[in-house]
Amino acid sequence: MGSGQESSRQLPQGAGRADQHRCGPAAERGRQVRFRFDGRAIAGCEGESIAAALAASGHRILRYTGRRGEPRGVFCNMGICFDCLVEIDGRPNQRACRSPVVEGIEVTTQQGVGRKDGA
Amino acid sequence: MIEREAVIVGAGPAGMAAAIALCEAGMEPTVIDENPRVGGQIYRRPPAPQRRGEPDAADAPSQRGIELHRRFNGHRDRIELLAETPVWGLFPPGIVATGGDGGSRLISARQCLLATGAGEYVPPFPGWTLPGVMTPGGAQSMVKSMSVLPGRRAVVAGSGPFLLVVAAQLHDAGVEVAAVVEAARRRDLLRHGAGLLASMPMLREGRRCMRRLRRAGIPLLWGHVVVEAAGAPELSRVVIAPCDAQARPDRRRARSLEADTLCIGYGFVPRTELAQMAGCRMSYAEALGGWIPEVDEHLATSVPGIRVAGDGGGVAGALVAQLEGMLAGLAMARRAGRLDEGAWSARRRPVARQLAALRRFRSALDSIYRVRPGLVDLPGKDTLVCRCEELTRGEVEAGIANGGTDVRTLKVITRLGMGPCQGRMCWPAAARLIASRTGRSMSRVGPASVRPPIHGLCLGDLCPGPAEGDGEPAAVGAARQKGPT
């Protein structure tokens, strides 16, 4: 991970929605990191998890289960429960709570055990 | 294979304190943790690129955390820290298998301390899989470490003093906390109050927390349980009801609270996978959270060279964990011949005394906030018990009726616990369901079986890399720039 020297003065316009879910001074956040979730642009902060960045932008459904097709989101947020599984750049079954945001990644809602053509 | 004198798995309060004790005795411990930074769950710090100030130093637990981090960092040049390095196996005689982006490594430890901590216990209830329902610890780390609010309006529920801490932190961060819903009744507090006097500082911390909630106008509902989480496709409503001493709800008096977030946990379960895999003799201790490795007064398990400290050896909180870590560290230094008998017993005595007082306090808490039998009947027939394999209570009960009267057999019959969480989230509830339906004791129902790897592992990580052999584990950290893989 980089040094995060710049403050995040320049959070994007339209990130107002995201900021409502954040606390603490913006200057103390890491540098802005942009990625996509199901094709939508998301502004995260360097150092935070995909789960946190998505929660900050109001996205709480991260996958649909294979058997009952039910929505799931972050549950334990410490890497134990494996409920927050998403696909990252086509790789299925990645824990959103353990995966840091990285500039330019494509995160997608996972269906069941994920795309077979992934990875 | 890499060889090390002293390896500590887990860098929470127990692991950090042990590392400090070893360094003070002139040793150079290796500390392995799956997180990017030390501190464990309780003293977790914001990720490195975020430069927030220290947490509120007026609050005693934060102060302890700050002090522990300071002392750990003071010895940083003597500690080999392997961060973002999950341990996926422990093989006799003390071979620690690590994963992570750097690939798999085997570290042979002359002495090993398991300080693996605990996970939260969430017994199933209708709606507990909805997005918006999460553990109190999960919500806490989102707020404390990421400065992200898990939602706008939250209900904090379950049992235990941790709920008060989390509710206050959510409130301070700007989440509207609708209520704290506590299964214990106020009279339980009075009944076991005498034990709480064993530790005045801890008692003061608890009262301080309750005052904060009162000032914030957050109702604390003793003797209530959450009977349902509702909403589609996400949580929008939490149904609560008053309950009796066994936590059986009176559904006629149920009412709804509007909330987009429910933080729910009924205490903690020790993470003992590595101790089990190492072959440590285990016993069931309901008050300490479940199956725990048996240890002697020096925290040595039945397997020579392997010790256990902190919540992973029985849930007792951060302060006990830190003291146990210190004891374990001293014992390891003595065993390595780096601490003579005189120095060892002089340093150990005050720690042991503090621990004895705290254990009295903890056992009062354990009685007040015990896991109550009525929780087992909260899930409906169609409520999932195993979140990964999507098995309902009805299906699990059918499995029990078909002979799944211990956790391992039930697993074979139903697939319970065979998903990616490897049963961590469901076995304590499934075991209690078996015990309640068959009348067997929890010790007879047995622990879940543990097999390597205890974390997901890519097959590619097991293939020998170019640095296999005498590679320095320190190189693992250097190979870590590529982001999620």
Tab-separated table of N, CA, C and O in Angstrom, chain B residues 8-52:
chain	number	residue	atom	x	y	z
B	8	ILE	N	4.603	-16.519	17.636
B	8	ILE	CA	3.333	-16.131	18.234
B	8	ILE	C	2.326	-15.983	17.106
B	8	ILE	O	2.557	-15.231	16.160
B	9	VAL	N	1.215	-16.712	17.195
B	9	VAL	CA	0.174	-16.601	16.177
B	9	VAL	C	-0.925	-15.699	16.721
B	9	VAL	O	-1.599	-16.049	17.688
B	10	GLY	N	-1.083	-14.535	16.130
B	10	GLY	CA	-2.100	-13.587	16.577
B	10	GLY	C	-1.467	-12.402	17.266
B	10	GLY	O	-0.709	-12.567	18.216
B	11	ALA	N	-1.754	-11.199	16.768
B	11	ALA	CA	-1.156	-9.988	17.327
B	11	ALA	C	-2.213	-9.098	17.960
B	11	ALA	O	-2.247	-7.895	17.764
B	12	GLY	N	-3.111	-9.724	18.731
B	12	GLY	CA	-4.036	-8.956	19.569
B	12	GLY	C	-3.357	-8.705	20.903
B	12	GLY	O	-2.131	-8.831	21.018
B	13	PRO	N	-4.142	-8.355	21.919
B	13	PRO	CA	-3.528	-8.040	23.223
B	13	PRO	C	-2.664	-9.183	23.783
B	13	PRO	O	-1.580	-8.894	24.324
B	14	ALA	N	-3.100	-10.439	23.653
B	14	ALA	CA	-2.307	-11.534	24.209
B	14	ALA	C	-0.985	-11.693	23.456
B	14	ALA	O	0.092	-11.771	24.053
B	15	GLY	N	-1.071	-11.722	22.136
B	15	GLY	CA	0.134	-11.908	21.328
B	15	GLY	C	1.117	-10.759	21.473
B	15	GLY	O	2.334	-10.963	21.546
B	16	MET	N	0.592	-9.548	21.530
B	16	MET	CA	1.474	-8.377	21.671
B	16	MET	C	2.178	-8.401	23.029
B	16	MET	O	3.389	-8.150	23.122
B	17	ALA	N	1.427	-8.711	24.089
B	17	ALA	CA	2.024	-8.731	25.430
B	17	ALA	C	3.089	-9.821	25.528
B	17	ALA	O	4.146	-9.623	26.137
B	18	ALA	N	2.822	-10.965	24.906
B	18	ALA	CA	3.801	-12.058	24.928
B	18	ALA	C	5.070	-11.626	24.191
B	18	ALA	O	6.191	-11.871	24.649
B	19	ALA	N	4.888	-10.968	23.048
B	19	ALA	CA	6.048	-10.518	22.270
B	19	ALA	C	6.889	-9.534	23.079
B	19	ALA	O	8.123	-9.616	23.079
B	20	ILE	N	6.205	-8.638	23.786
B	20	ILE	CA	6.927	-7.655	24.607
B	20	ILE	C	7.725	-8.370	25.694
B	20	ILE	O	8.911	-8.078	25.903
B	21	ALA	N	7.077	-9.341	26.370
B	21	ALA	CA	7.768	-10.075	27.448
B	21	ALA	C	8.995	-10.815	26.899
B	21	ALA	O	10.059	-10.837	27.531
B	22	LEU	N	8.863	-11.407	25.722
B	22	LEU	CA	9.985	-12.138	25.119
B	22	LEU	C	11.120	-11.174	24.759
B	22	LEU	O	12.291	-11.466	24.989
B	23	CYS	N	10.761	-10.024	24.202
B	23	CYS	CA	11.786	-9.035	23.838
B	23	CYS	C	12.512	-8.536	25.082
B	23	CYS	O	13.728	-8.364	25.073
B	24	GLU	N	11.745	-8.306	26.135
B	24	GLU	CA	12.364	-7.819	27.365
B	24	GLU	C	13.339	-8.843	27.941
B	24	GLU	O	14.258	-8.486	28.670
B	25	ALA	N	13.122	-10.109	27.614
B	25	ALA	CA	14.040	-11.151	28.067
B	25	ALA	C	15.179	-11.356	27.064
B	25	ALA	O	15.943	-12.314	27.176
B	26	GLY	N	15.234	-10.499	26.061
B	26	GLY	CA	16.341	-10.565	25.110
B	26	GLY	C	16.098	-11.489	23.933
B	26	GLY	O	17.013	-11.774	23.162
B	27	MET	N	14.863	-11.973	23.767
B	27	MET	CA	14.580	-12.867	22.642
B	27	MET	C	14.026	-12.076	21.451
B	27	MET	O	13.719	-10.895	21.564
B	28	GLU	N	13.929	-12.764	20.316
B	28	GLU	CA	13.442	-12.111	19.104
B	28	GLU	C	12.286	-12.913	18.522
B	28	GLU	O	12.488	-13.767	17.658
B	29	PRO	N	11.079	-12.649	19.009
B	29	PRO	CA	9.945	-13.465	18.583
B	29	PRO	C	9.494	-13.158	17.152
B	29	PRO	O	9.730	-12.066	16.636
B	30	THR	N	8.869	-14.154	16.552
B	30	THR	CA	8.193	-13.979	15.270
B	30	THR	C	6.703	-13.863	15.557
B	30	THR	O	6.151	-14.715	16.256
B	31	VAL	N	6.077	-12.806	15.073
B	31	VAL	CA	4.648	-12.597	15.320
B	31	VAL	C	3.916	-12.658	13.982
B	31	VAL	O	4.279	-11.947	13.046
B	32	ILE	N	2.923	-13.518	13.896
B	32	ILE	CA	2.184	-13.710	12.641
B	32	ILE	C	0.741	-13.264	12.830
B	32	ILE	O	0.099	-13.636	13.818
B	33	ASP	N	0.230	-12.463	11.922
B	33	ASP	CA	-1.175	-12.050	12.012
B	33	ASP	C	-1.754	-11.906	10.613
B	33	ASP	O	-1.071	-11.480	9.690
B	34	GLU	N	-3.042	-12.237	10.492
B	34	GLU	CA	-3.676	-12.167	9.173
B	34	GLU	C	-4.029	-10.727	8.793
B	34	GLU	O	-4.283	-10.431	7.643
B	35	ASN	N	-4.061	-9.830	9.787
B	35	ASN	CA	-4.433	-8.443	9.506
B	35	ASN	C	-3.226	-7.637	9.052
B	35	ASN	O	-2.097	-7.988	9.338
B	36	PRO	N	-3.492	-6.507	8.373
B	36	PRO	CA	-2.361	-5.668	7.937
B	36	PRO	C	-1.630	-5.015	9.112
B	36	PRO	O	-0.447	-4.727	9.003
B	37	ARG	N	-2.329	-4.772	10.219
B	37	ARG	CA	-1.683	-4.100	11.342
B	37	ARG	C	-1.947	-4.862	12.633
B	37	ARG	O	-2.950	-5.566	12.760
B	38	VAL	N	-1.058	-4.696	13.603
B	38	VAL	CA	-1.241	-5.394	14.875
B	38	VAL	C	-2.342	-4.700	15.688
B	38	VAL	O	-2.779	-3.615	15.362
B	39	GLY	N	-2.779	-5.363	16.748
B	39	GLY	CA	-3.819	-4.799	17.608
B	39	GLY	C	-4.984	-5.753	17.811
B	39	GLY	O	-5.756	-5.614	18.741
B	40	GLY	N	-5.111	-6.730	16.921
B	40	GLY	CA	-6.224	-7.670	17.024
B	40	GLY	C	-7.520	-6.965	16.701
B	40	GLY	O	-7.531	-5.924	16.044
B	41	GLN	N	-8.630	-7.521	17.156
B	41	GLN	CA	-9.922	-6.888	16.883
B	41	GLN	C	-10.116	-5.690	17.794
B	41	GLN	O	-10.619	-4.660	17.375
B	42	ILE	N	-9.683	-5.803	19.048
B	42	ILE	CA	-10.021	-4.745	20.009
B	42	ILE	C	-9.139	-3.509	19.867
B	42	ILE	O	-9.626	-2.390	19.945
B	43	TYR	N	-7.854	-3.702	19.650
B	43	TYR	CA	-6.960	-2.543	19.536
B	43	TYR	C	-6.576	-2.296	18.085
B	43	TYR	O	-5.481	-1.871	17.777
B	44	ARG	N	-7.496	-2.614	17.196
B	44	ARG	CA	-7.243	-2.443	15.769
B	44	ARG	C	-7.073	-0.964	15.435
B	44	ARG	O	-7.769	-0.107	15.961
B	45	ARG	N	-6.130	-0.679	14.568
B	45	ARG	CA	-5.901	0.708	14.171
B	45	ARG	C	-6.363	0.937	12.746
B	45	ARG	O	-6.480	-0.008	11.980
B	46	PRO	N	-6.617	2.196	12.409
B	46	PRO	CA	-6.998	2.485	11.024
B	46	PRO	C	-5.890	2.026	10.078
B	46	PRO	O	-4.728	1.971	10.468
B	47	PRO	N	-6.264	1.684	8.834
B	47	PRO	CA	-5.242	1.267	7.881
B	47	PRO	C	-4.190	2.352	7.688
B	47	PRO	O	-4.488	3.543	7.838
B	48	ALA	N	-2.979	1.939	7.367
B	48	ALA	CA	-1.842	2.855	7.321
B	48	ALA	C	-2.069	4.140	6.508
B	48	ALA	O	-1.653	5.212	6.938
B	49	PRO	N	-2.721	4.074	5.327
B	49	PRO	CA	-2.850	5.307	4.550
B	49	PRO	C	-3.792	6.326	5.192
B	49	PRO	O	-3.875	7.454	4.734
B	50	GLN	N	-4.511	5.933	6.211
B	50	GLN	CA	-5.433	6.869	6.825
B	50	GLN	C	-4.774	7.382	8.090
B	50	GLN	O	-4.290	6.620	8.906
B	51	ARG	N	-4.745	8.702	8.227
B	51	ARG	CA	-3.954	9.278	9.317
B	51	ARG	C	-4.832	9.909	10.357
B	51	ARG	O	-4.776	11.097	10.605
B	52	ARG	N	-5.660	9.090	10.948
B	52	ARG	CA	-6.483	9.633	12.022
B	52	ARG	C	-5.679	9.647	13.308
B	52	ARG	O	-4.761	8.878	13.496
